[in-house]
Coordinates of C-alpha atoms and ligand atoms in Angstrom, one line a residue:
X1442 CA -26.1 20.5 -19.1
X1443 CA -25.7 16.8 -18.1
X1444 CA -23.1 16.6 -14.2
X1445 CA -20.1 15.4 -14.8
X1446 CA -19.0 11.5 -13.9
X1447 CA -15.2 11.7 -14.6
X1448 CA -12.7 14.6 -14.5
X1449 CA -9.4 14.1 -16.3
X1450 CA -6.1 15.6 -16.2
X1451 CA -4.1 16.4 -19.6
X1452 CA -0.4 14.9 -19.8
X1453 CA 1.2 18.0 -19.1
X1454 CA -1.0 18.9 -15.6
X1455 CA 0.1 15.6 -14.2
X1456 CA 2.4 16.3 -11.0
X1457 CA 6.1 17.0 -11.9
X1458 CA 7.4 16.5 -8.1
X1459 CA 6.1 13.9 -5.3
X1460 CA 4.9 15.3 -1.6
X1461 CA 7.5 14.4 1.1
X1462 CA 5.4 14.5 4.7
X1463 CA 7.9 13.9 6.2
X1464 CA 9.2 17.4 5.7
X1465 CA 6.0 18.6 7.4
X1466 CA 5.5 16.6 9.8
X1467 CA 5.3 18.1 13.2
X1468 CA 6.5 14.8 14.9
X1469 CA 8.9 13.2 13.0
X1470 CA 8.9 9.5 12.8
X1471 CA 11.5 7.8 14.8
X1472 CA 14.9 6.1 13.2
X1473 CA 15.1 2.6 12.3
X1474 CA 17.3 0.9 14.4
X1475 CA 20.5 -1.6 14.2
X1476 CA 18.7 -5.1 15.9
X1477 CA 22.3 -5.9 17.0
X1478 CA 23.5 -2.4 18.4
X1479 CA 20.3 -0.6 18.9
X1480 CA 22.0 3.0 17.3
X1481 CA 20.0 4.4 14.6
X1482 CA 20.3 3.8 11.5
X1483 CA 21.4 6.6 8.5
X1484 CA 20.7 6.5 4.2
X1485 CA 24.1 5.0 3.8
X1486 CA 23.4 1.9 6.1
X1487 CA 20.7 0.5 3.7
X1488 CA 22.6 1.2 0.5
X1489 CA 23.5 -2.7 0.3
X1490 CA 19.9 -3.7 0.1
X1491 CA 18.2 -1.0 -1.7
X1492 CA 19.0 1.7 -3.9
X1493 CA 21.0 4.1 -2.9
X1494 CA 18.1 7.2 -4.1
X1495 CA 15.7 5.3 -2.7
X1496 CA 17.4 5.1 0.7
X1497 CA 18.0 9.1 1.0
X1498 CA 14.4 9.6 0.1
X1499 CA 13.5 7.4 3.2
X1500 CA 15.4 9.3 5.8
X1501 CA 14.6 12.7 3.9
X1502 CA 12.6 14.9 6.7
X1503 CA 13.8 17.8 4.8
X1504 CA 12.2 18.7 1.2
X1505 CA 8.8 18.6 1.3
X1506 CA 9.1 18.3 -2.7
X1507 CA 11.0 15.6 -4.9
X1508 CA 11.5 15.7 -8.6
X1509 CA 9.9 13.3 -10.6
X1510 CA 12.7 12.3 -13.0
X1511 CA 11.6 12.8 -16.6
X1512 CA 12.1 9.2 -17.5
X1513 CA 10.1 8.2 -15.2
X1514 CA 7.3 11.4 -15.6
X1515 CA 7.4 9.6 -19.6
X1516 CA 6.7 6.0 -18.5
X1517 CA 3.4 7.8 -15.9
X1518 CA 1.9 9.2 -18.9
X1519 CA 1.3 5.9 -20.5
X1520 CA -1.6 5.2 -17.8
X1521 CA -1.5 8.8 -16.0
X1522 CA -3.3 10.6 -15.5
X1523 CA -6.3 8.0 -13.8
X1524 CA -9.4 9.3 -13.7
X1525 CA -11.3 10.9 -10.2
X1526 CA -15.0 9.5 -10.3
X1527 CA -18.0 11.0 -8.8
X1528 CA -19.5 7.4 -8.1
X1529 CA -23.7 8.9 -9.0
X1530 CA -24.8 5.4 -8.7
X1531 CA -23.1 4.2 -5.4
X1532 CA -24.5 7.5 -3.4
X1533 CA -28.3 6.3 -5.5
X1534 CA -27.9 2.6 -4.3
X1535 CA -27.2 4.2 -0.4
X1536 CA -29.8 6.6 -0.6
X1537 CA -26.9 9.1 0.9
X1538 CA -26.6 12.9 1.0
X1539 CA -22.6 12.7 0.6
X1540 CA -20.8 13.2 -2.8
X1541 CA -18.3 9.7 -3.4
X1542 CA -15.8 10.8 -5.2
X1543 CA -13.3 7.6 -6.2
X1544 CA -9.8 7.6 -7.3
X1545 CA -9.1 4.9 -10.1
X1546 CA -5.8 4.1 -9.7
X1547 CA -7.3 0.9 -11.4
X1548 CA -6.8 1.6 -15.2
X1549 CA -3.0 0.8 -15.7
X1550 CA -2.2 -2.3 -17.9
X1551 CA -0.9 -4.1 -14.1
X1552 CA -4.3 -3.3 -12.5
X1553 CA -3.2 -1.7 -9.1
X1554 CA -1.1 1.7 -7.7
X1555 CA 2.1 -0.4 -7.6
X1556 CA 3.5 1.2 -10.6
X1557 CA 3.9 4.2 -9.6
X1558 CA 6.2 3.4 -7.4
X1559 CA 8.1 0.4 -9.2
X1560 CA 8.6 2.4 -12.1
X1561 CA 10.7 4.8 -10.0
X1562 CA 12.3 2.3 -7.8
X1563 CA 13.5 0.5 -11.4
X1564 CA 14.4 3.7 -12.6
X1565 CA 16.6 4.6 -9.9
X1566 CA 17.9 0.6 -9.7
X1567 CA 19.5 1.1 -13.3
X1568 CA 20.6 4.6 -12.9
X1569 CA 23.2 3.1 -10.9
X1570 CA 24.2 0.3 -12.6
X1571 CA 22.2 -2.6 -10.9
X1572 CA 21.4 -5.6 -13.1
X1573 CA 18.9 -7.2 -11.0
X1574 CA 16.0 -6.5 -8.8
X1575 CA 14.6 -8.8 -6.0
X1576 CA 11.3 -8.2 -4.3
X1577 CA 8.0 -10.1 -2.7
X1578 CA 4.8 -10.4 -3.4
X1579 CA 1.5 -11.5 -1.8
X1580 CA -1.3 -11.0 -4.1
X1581 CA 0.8 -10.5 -6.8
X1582 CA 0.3 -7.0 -7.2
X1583 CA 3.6 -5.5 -6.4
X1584 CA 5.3 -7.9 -8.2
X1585 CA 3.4 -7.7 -11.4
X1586 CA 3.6 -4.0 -11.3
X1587 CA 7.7 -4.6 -10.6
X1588 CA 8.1 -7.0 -13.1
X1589 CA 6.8 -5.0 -16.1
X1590 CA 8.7 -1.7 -14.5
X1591 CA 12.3 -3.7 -14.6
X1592 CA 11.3 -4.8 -18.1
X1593 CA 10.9 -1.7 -18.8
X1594 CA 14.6 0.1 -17.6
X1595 CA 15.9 -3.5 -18.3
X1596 CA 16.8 -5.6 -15.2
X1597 CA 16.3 -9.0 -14.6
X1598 CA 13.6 -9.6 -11.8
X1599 CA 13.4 -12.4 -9.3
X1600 CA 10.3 -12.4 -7.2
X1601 CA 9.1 -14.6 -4.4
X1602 CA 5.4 -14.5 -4.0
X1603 CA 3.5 -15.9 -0.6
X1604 CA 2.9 -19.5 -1.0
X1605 CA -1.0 -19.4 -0.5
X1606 CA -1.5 -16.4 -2.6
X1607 CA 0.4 -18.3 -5.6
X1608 CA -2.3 -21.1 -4.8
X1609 CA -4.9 -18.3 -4.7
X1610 CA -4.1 -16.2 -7.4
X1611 CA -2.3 -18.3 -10.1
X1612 CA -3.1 -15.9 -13.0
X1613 CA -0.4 -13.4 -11.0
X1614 CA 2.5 -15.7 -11.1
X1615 CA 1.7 -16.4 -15.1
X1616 CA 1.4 -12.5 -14.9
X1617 CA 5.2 -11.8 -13.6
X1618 CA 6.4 -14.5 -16.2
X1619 CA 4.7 -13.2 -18.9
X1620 CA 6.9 -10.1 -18.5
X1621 CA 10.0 -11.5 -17.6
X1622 CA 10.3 -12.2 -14.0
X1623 CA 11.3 -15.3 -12.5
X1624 CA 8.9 -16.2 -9.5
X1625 CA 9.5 -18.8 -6.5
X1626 CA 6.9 -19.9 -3.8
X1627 CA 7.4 -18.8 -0.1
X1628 CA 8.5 -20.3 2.0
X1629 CA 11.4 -21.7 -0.5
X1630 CA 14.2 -23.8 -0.2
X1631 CA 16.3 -21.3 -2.4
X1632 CA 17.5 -19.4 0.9
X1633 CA 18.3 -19.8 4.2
X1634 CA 15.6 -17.7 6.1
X1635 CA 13.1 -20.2 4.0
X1636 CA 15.2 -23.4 4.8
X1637 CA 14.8 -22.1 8.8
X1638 CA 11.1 -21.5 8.6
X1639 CA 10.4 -24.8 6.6
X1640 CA 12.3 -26.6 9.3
X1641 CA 10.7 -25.0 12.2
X1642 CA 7.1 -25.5 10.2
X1643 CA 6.7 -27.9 7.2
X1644 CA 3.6 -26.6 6.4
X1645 CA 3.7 -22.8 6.1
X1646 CA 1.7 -21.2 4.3
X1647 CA 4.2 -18.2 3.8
X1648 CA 3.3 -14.5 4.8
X1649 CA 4.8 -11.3 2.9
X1650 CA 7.2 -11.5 6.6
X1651 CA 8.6 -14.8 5.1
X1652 CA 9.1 -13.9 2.0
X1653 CA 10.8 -10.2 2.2
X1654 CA 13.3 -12.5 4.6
X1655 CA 13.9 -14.6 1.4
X1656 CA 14.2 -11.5 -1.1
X1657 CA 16.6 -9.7 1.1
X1658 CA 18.9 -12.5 1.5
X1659 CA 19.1 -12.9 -2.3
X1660 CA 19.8 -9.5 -2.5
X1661 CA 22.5 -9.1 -0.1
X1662 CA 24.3 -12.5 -1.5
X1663 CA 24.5 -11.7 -5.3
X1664 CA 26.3 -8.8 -6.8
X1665 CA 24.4 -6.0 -8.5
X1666 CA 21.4 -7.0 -7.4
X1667 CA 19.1 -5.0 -5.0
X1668 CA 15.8 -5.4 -3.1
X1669 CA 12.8 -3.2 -3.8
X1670 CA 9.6 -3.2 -1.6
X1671 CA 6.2 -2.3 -2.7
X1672 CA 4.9 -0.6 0.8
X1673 CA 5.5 0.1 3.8
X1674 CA 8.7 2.0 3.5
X1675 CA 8.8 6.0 3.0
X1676 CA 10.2 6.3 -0.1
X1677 CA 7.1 4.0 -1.8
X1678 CA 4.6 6.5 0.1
X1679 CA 6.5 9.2 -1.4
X1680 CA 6.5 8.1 -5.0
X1681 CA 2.7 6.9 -4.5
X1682 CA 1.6 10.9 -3.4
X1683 CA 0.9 11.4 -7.1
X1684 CA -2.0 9.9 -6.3
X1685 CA -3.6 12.3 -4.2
X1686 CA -1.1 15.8 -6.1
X1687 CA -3.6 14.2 -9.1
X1688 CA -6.6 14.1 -6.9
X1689 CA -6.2 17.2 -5.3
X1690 CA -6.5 18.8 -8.9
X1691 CA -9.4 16.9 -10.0
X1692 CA -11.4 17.9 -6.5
X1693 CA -10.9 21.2 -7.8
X1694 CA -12.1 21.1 -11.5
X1695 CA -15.3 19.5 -9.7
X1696 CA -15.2 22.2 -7.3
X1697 CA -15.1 20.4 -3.5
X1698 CA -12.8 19.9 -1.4
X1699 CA -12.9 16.1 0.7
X1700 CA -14.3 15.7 4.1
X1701 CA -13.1 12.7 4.7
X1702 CA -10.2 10.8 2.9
X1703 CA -10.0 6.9 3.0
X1704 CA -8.2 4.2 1.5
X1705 CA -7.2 0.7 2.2
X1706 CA -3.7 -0.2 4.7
X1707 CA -1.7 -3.2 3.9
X1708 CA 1.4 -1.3 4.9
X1709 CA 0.3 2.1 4.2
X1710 CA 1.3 3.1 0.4
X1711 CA -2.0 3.6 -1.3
X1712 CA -3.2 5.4 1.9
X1713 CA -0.4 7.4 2.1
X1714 CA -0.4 8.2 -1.5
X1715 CA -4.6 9.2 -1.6
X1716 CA -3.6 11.1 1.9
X1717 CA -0.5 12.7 2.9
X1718 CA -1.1 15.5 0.1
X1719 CA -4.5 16.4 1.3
X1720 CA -3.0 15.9 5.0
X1721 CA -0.7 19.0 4.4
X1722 CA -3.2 21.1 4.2
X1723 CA -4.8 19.9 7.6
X1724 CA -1.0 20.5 8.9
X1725 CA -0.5 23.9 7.3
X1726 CA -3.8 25.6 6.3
X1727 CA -5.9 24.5 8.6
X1728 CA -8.4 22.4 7.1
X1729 CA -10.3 19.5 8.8
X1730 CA -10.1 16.7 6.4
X1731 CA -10.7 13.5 8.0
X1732 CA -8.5 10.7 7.0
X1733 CA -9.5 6.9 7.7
X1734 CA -7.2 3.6 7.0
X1735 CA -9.6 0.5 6.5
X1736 CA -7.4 -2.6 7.5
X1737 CA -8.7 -6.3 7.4
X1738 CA -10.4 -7.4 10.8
X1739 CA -8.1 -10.2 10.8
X1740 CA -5.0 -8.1 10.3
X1741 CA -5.7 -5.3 12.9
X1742 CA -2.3 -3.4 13.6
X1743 CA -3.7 -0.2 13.5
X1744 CA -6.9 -1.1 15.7
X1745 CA -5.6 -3.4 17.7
X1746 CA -1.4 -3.3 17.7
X1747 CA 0.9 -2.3 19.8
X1748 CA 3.3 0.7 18.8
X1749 CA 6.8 -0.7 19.2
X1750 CA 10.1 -1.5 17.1
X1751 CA 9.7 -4.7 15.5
X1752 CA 11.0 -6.7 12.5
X1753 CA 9.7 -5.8 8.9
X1754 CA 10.1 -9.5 8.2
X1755 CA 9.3 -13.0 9.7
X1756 CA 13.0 -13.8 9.9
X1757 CA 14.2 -10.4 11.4
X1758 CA 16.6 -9.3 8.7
X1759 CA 15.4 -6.2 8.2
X1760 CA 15.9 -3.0 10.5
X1761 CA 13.9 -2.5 13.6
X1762 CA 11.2 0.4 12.7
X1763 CA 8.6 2.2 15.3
X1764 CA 5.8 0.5 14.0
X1765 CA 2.0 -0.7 15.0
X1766 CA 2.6 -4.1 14.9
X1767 CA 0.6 -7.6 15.5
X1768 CA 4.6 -9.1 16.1
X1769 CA 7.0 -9.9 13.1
X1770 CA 5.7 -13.4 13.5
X1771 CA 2.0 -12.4 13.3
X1772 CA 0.3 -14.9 10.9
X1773 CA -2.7 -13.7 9.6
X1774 CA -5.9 -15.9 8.5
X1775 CA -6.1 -16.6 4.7
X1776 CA -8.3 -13.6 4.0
X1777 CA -8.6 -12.9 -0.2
X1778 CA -6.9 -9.5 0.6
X1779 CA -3.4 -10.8 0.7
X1780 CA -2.3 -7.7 -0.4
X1781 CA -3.2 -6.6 3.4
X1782 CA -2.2 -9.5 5.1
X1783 CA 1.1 -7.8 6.5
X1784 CA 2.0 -7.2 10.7
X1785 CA 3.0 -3.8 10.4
X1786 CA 2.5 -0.3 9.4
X1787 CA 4.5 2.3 7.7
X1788 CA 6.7 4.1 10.4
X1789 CA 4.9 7.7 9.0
X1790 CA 1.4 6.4 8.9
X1791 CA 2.6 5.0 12.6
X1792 CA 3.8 8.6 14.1
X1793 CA 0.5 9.9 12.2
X1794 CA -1.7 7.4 14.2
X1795 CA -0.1 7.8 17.1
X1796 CA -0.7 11.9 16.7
X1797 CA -4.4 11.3 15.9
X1798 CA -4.2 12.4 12.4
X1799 CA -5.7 9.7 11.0
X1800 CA -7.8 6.8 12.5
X1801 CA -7.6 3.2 11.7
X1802 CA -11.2 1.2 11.1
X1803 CA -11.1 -2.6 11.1
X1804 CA -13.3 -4.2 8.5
X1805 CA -14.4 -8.2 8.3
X1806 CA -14.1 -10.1 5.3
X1807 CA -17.6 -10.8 4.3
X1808 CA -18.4 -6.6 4.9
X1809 CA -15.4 -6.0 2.3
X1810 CA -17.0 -8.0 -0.2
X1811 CA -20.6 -7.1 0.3
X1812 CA -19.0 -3.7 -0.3
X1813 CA -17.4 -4.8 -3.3
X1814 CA -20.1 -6.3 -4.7
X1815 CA -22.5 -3.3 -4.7
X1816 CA -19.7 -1.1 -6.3
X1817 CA -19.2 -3.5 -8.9
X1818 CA -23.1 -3.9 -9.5
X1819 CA -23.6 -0.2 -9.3
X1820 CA -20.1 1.6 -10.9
X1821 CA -19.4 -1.1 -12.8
X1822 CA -15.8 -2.2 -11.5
X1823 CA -14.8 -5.1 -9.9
X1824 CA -12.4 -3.9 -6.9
X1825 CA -9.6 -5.9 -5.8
X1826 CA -10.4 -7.8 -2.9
X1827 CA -8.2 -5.0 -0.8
X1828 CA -9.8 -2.1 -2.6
X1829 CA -13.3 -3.4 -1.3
X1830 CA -12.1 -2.8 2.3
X1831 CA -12.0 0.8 1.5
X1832 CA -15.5 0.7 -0.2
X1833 CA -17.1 -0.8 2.8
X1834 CA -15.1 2.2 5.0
X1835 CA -16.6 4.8 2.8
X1836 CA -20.1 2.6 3.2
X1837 CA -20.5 3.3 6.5
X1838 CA -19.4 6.8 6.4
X1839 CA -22.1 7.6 3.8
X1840 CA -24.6 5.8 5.7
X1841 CA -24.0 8.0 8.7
X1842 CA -24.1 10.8 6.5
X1843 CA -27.9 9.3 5.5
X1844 CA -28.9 9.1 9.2
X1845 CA -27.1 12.6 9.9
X1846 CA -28.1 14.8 6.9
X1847 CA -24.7 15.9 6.3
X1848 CA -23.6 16.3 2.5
X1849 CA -20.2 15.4 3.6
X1850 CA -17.5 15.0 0.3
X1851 CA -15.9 11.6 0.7
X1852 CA -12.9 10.8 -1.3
X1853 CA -11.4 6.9 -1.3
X1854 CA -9.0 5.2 -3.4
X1855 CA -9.5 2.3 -5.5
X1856 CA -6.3 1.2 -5.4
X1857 CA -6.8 -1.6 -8.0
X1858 CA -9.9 -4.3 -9.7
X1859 CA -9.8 -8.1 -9.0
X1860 CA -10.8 -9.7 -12.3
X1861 CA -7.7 -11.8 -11.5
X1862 CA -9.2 -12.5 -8.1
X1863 CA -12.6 -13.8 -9.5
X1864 CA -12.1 -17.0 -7.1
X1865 CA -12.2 -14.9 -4.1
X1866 CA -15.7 -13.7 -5.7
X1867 CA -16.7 -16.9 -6.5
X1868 CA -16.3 -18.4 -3.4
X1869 CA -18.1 -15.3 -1.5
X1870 CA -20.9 -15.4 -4.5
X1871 CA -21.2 -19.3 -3.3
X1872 CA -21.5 -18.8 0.1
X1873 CA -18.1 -20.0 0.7
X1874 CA -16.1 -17.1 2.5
X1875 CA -16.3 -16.3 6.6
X1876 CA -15.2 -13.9 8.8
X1877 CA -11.8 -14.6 11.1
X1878 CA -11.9 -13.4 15.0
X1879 CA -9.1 -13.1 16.7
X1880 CA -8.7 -12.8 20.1
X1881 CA -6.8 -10.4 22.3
X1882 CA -4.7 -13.4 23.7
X1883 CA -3.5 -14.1 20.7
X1884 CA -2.2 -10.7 20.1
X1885 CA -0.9 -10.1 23.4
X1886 CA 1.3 -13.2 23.1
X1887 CA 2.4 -11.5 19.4
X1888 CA 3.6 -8.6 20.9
X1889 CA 4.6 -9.1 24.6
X1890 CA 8.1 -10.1 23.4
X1891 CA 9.0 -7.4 21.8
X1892 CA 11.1 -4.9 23.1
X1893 CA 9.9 -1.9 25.1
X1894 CA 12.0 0.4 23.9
X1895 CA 8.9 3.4 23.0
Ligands
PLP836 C1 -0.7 -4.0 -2.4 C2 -2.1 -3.5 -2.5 C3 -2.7 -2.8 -1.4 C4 -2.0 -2.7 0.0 O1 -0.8 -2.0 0.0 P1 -0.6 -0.6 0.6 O2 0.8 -0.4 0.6 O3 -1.2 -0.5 1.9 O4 -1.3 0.3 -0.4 C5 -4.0 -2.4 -1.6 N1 -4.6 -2.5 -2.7 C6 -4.1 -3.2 -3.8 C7 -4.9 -3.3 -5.0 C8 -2.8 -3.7 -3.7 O5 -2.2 -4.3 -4.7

C-alpha cells in the first residue's frame, strides 16, 4: 500500500457549527471601549457599522458552538472541504524526523481563507436588508474574497485597498472589478479621514489603519450600507474555525494528533481559525499542543508590542480594543506580505498571548521567502507571500526536530498561493528584496502615548 498524501472530507462531514473560544476561555478578553467615555462597549453599540449578527457573535463569551446557516453551509461546499496535506517532500528536502502536515485553505476560486468568512459576513449583511457592503483591503485578499461573496447574496461592494499594495498587486484590484466591486486607492480623497491624512502627509503610502478609517466612514454616512472586516475582530476568527473543525477530522483519518500548530498573524484570523479548535482541547482535555503565530519581523506586535487599548485604525474611529499593538499609527516597511502589515492583534489572540497559550515568533522577509521558495520547489505550491511566513515558522521547528530526534507532528496553515504576487518572487528571485530592522526607539515612541489603562 502506497502512504497517503491528501485526506479529504465528503460534503456532508464538513463542520455544521463554528468553535466560539471565547466560551472557553478561562480569561476572557477585555471589552472594547467608547474612546470618548471610556465605558465598555455592548453588541448593540456596533450595530451602525457592522451587522447586527456579526456584532453578537463578537461579544458572545457564551456558546462555545454557532450554527452555520445552511445558505452559507451550501456556498462552503463549492471549495470545502480543502484538503489536509502530509507535505513527504518538504520533511525529504529538511532531512527532518517530524511529520508536516499542511492545511490548504489555498484551493478556492479567490485563493486565500477570506471566504469563509466573507461569505458569512454577506450572508448575514443581506439577511437584514443591507444593500451595500464596505470594507479594506491590503493585499487584496479580503477584498477579493468579499467581492465575489456580496456577488454572491447580491450587494453592491465598495472597497478601498492600501495604496502601495494596489501598486504592488494590480492583478487584485482587476480581481474585485471583475466581480463587481468598486475599488478606490488609500489614502483617498473620497472621505474625510483620507482628506486629513493626505493633508497631514502628501505622500502616504496608505496602511490597512488608513484605509478601515476610510471604509468606516463610508459606512456610517450612507444608508443601508455596512462595514465588514476580514480579521482581527472575533466574529471573523469565529467563522474562520472551520478551518481547524476540518483539520481536526483529517488529523484523525491520518491517525495523529499535532504537536505544534502554526500559522501566519496579520490580525489573527487564519491563526485563529487553524488554532482555537485544537486549543480547546489544550483548555479542556489536557493536551499539550503547542501553538505558534509567525508575524513579519518588520510588523512585530506580538514580539515586540505593548498590550494596551488602542485604535483599530490610523484615524481612530473605531473602538479602543486590549490589543498588542505597534501604536494605531505604526507604519510598517513595504514588506510583500501586506496582508500582515497591520499594528494590532485580535483582542482573543491578545488575552491568549498574554496567558501564554500561544507564542508569537518574528520572521524577516528574505527567511519567509526562502521558505516559500523550497515549498514551492518541493510541494509544488506557490504560497502567498504571508503564508511563507508560516512555512519558514514550521522550518525551524522541523529543523530542531532534526537536531533533537523528536518525530514531533506539526500542523500549519497555508492560508493562500501568490501566483498573483509573482513580482514579490521576482524581485526576491533577482536579488531585489531585503530585510527591514526596526529599532526599539521607534516602537517605544509608537506606543508611549497610548493610554495606560491595562
Ligand atoms: C489576509 C491574509 C493573511 C493575514 O490575515 P489573518 O487575519 O492574520 O489571517 C494571511 N494570509 C493570507 C493569504 C491572507 O490573505
Amino acid at each position: 500500500m502506497t502512504r497517503q498524501k491528501r485526506f479529504i472530507l465528503q460534503e456532508d462531514e464538513i463542520p455544521t457549527q463554528w468553535y466560539n473560544i471565547q466560551a472557553d476561555m478561562v480569561n476572557k478578553p477585555l471589552p472594547p471601549l467608547n474612546p470618548a467615555t471610556k465605558k465598555a462597549l455592548k453588541a448593540e453599540d456596533l450595530y451602525p457599522v457592522f451587522c447586527e449578527e456579526c456584532c453578537r457573535q463578537e461579544f458572545d463569551q457564551e456558546h462555545a458552538w454557532i450554527d452555520i446557516p445552511d445558505e452559507v453551509l451550501d456556498m462552503y461546499k463549492y471549495y470545502r472541504s480543502t484538503p489536509l496535506v502530509r507535505a513527504y517532500a518538504l520533511e525529504k528536502a529538511l532531512d527532518t524526523p517530524a511529520h508536516i502536515y499542511f492545511k490548504n485553505e489555498s484551493v478556492n476560486p479567490l485563493g486565500s481563507h477570506k471566504i469563509n468568512s466573507a461569505l458569512a459576513q454577506c450572508y448575514y449583511c443581506k439577511q437584514e436588508g443591507t444593500t451595500n457592503v464596505t470594507t479594506e483591503t491590503g493585499a487584496g485578499q479580503w477584498g477579493a474574497a468579499l467581492s465575489y461573496a456580496a456577488k454572491v447574496f447580491g450587494l453592491e461592494a465598495a472597497v478601498y485597498q492600501v495604496k502601495i499594495s494596489m501598486r504592488q498587486k494590480p492583478y487584485r484590484s482587476i480581481l474585485m472589478r471583475t466581480f463587481g466591486a468598486e475599488v478606490t486607492g488609500s489614502p483617498s480623497m473620497s472621505t474625510r479621514a483620507g482628506k486629513d491624512i493626505i493633508t497631514r502627509d502628501p505622500m502616504h503610502q496608505g496602511s490597512l489603519g488608513t484605509a478601515i478609517s476610510e471604509a468606516i466612514e463610508l459606512a456610517t454616512t450612507t444608508p443601508h450600507c455596512k462595514y465588514t472586516l476580514g480579521s482581527v475582530l472575533n466574529h471573523v476568527a469565529l467563522h474562520q474555525t472551520v478551518i481547524g473543525l476540518e483539520a481536526e477530522k483529517q488529523m484523525d483519518m491520518a491517525g495523529e494528533y499535532p504537536d505544534i500548530v502554526i500559522a501566519c498573524f496579520g490580525g489573527g484570523s487564519n491563526f485563529g481559525g487553524i488554532a482555537f479548535p485544537f486549543m480547546r482541547h489544550n483548555i479542556k482535555d489536557g493536551m499539550n499542543t503547542e501553538f505558534i503565530a509567525a508575524e513579519p519581523a518588520s510588523c512585530p506586535k506580538l514580539t515586540r508590542g505593548v498590550f494596551q487599548y488602542d485604535f483599530g485604525d490610523e484615524a481612530g474611529y473605531t473602538p479602543l480594543l486590549p490589543m498588542f499593538t505597534l501604536g494605531h499609527d505604526f507604519k510598517p516597511a513595504n514588506i510583500h506580505a501586506g496582508g500582515l502589515r497591520y499594528h494590532g492583534a485580535g483582542v482573543i489572540v491578545s488575552q491568549l498571548l498574554k496567558d501564554k497559550m500561544m507564542r508569537g515568533v518574528d520572521i524577516p522577509q528574505l527567511e519567509s521567502f526562502d521558505a516559500g521558495l523550497l515549498f514551492a520547489r518541493t510541494e509544488g505550491i506557490v504560497p502567498a507571500p504571508e503564508s511563507c511566513h508560516a512555512i519558514a515558522a514550521t522550518i525551524r521547528e522541523a529543523v530542531k526536530c532534526r537536531e533533537s530526534g523528536e518525530q514531533k507532528v506539526i500542523l500549519f496553515n497555508l492560508s493562500g498561493h501568490g501566483l498573483i504576487d509573482m513580482t514579490a518572487y521576482e524581485q526576491y528571485l533577482n536579488g531585489d528584496l531585503m530585510n527591514y530592522s526596526l529599532s526599539d526607539d521607534v516602537i517605544k515612541k509608537n506606543t508611549e502615548g497610548l493610554e495606560h489603562i491595562l
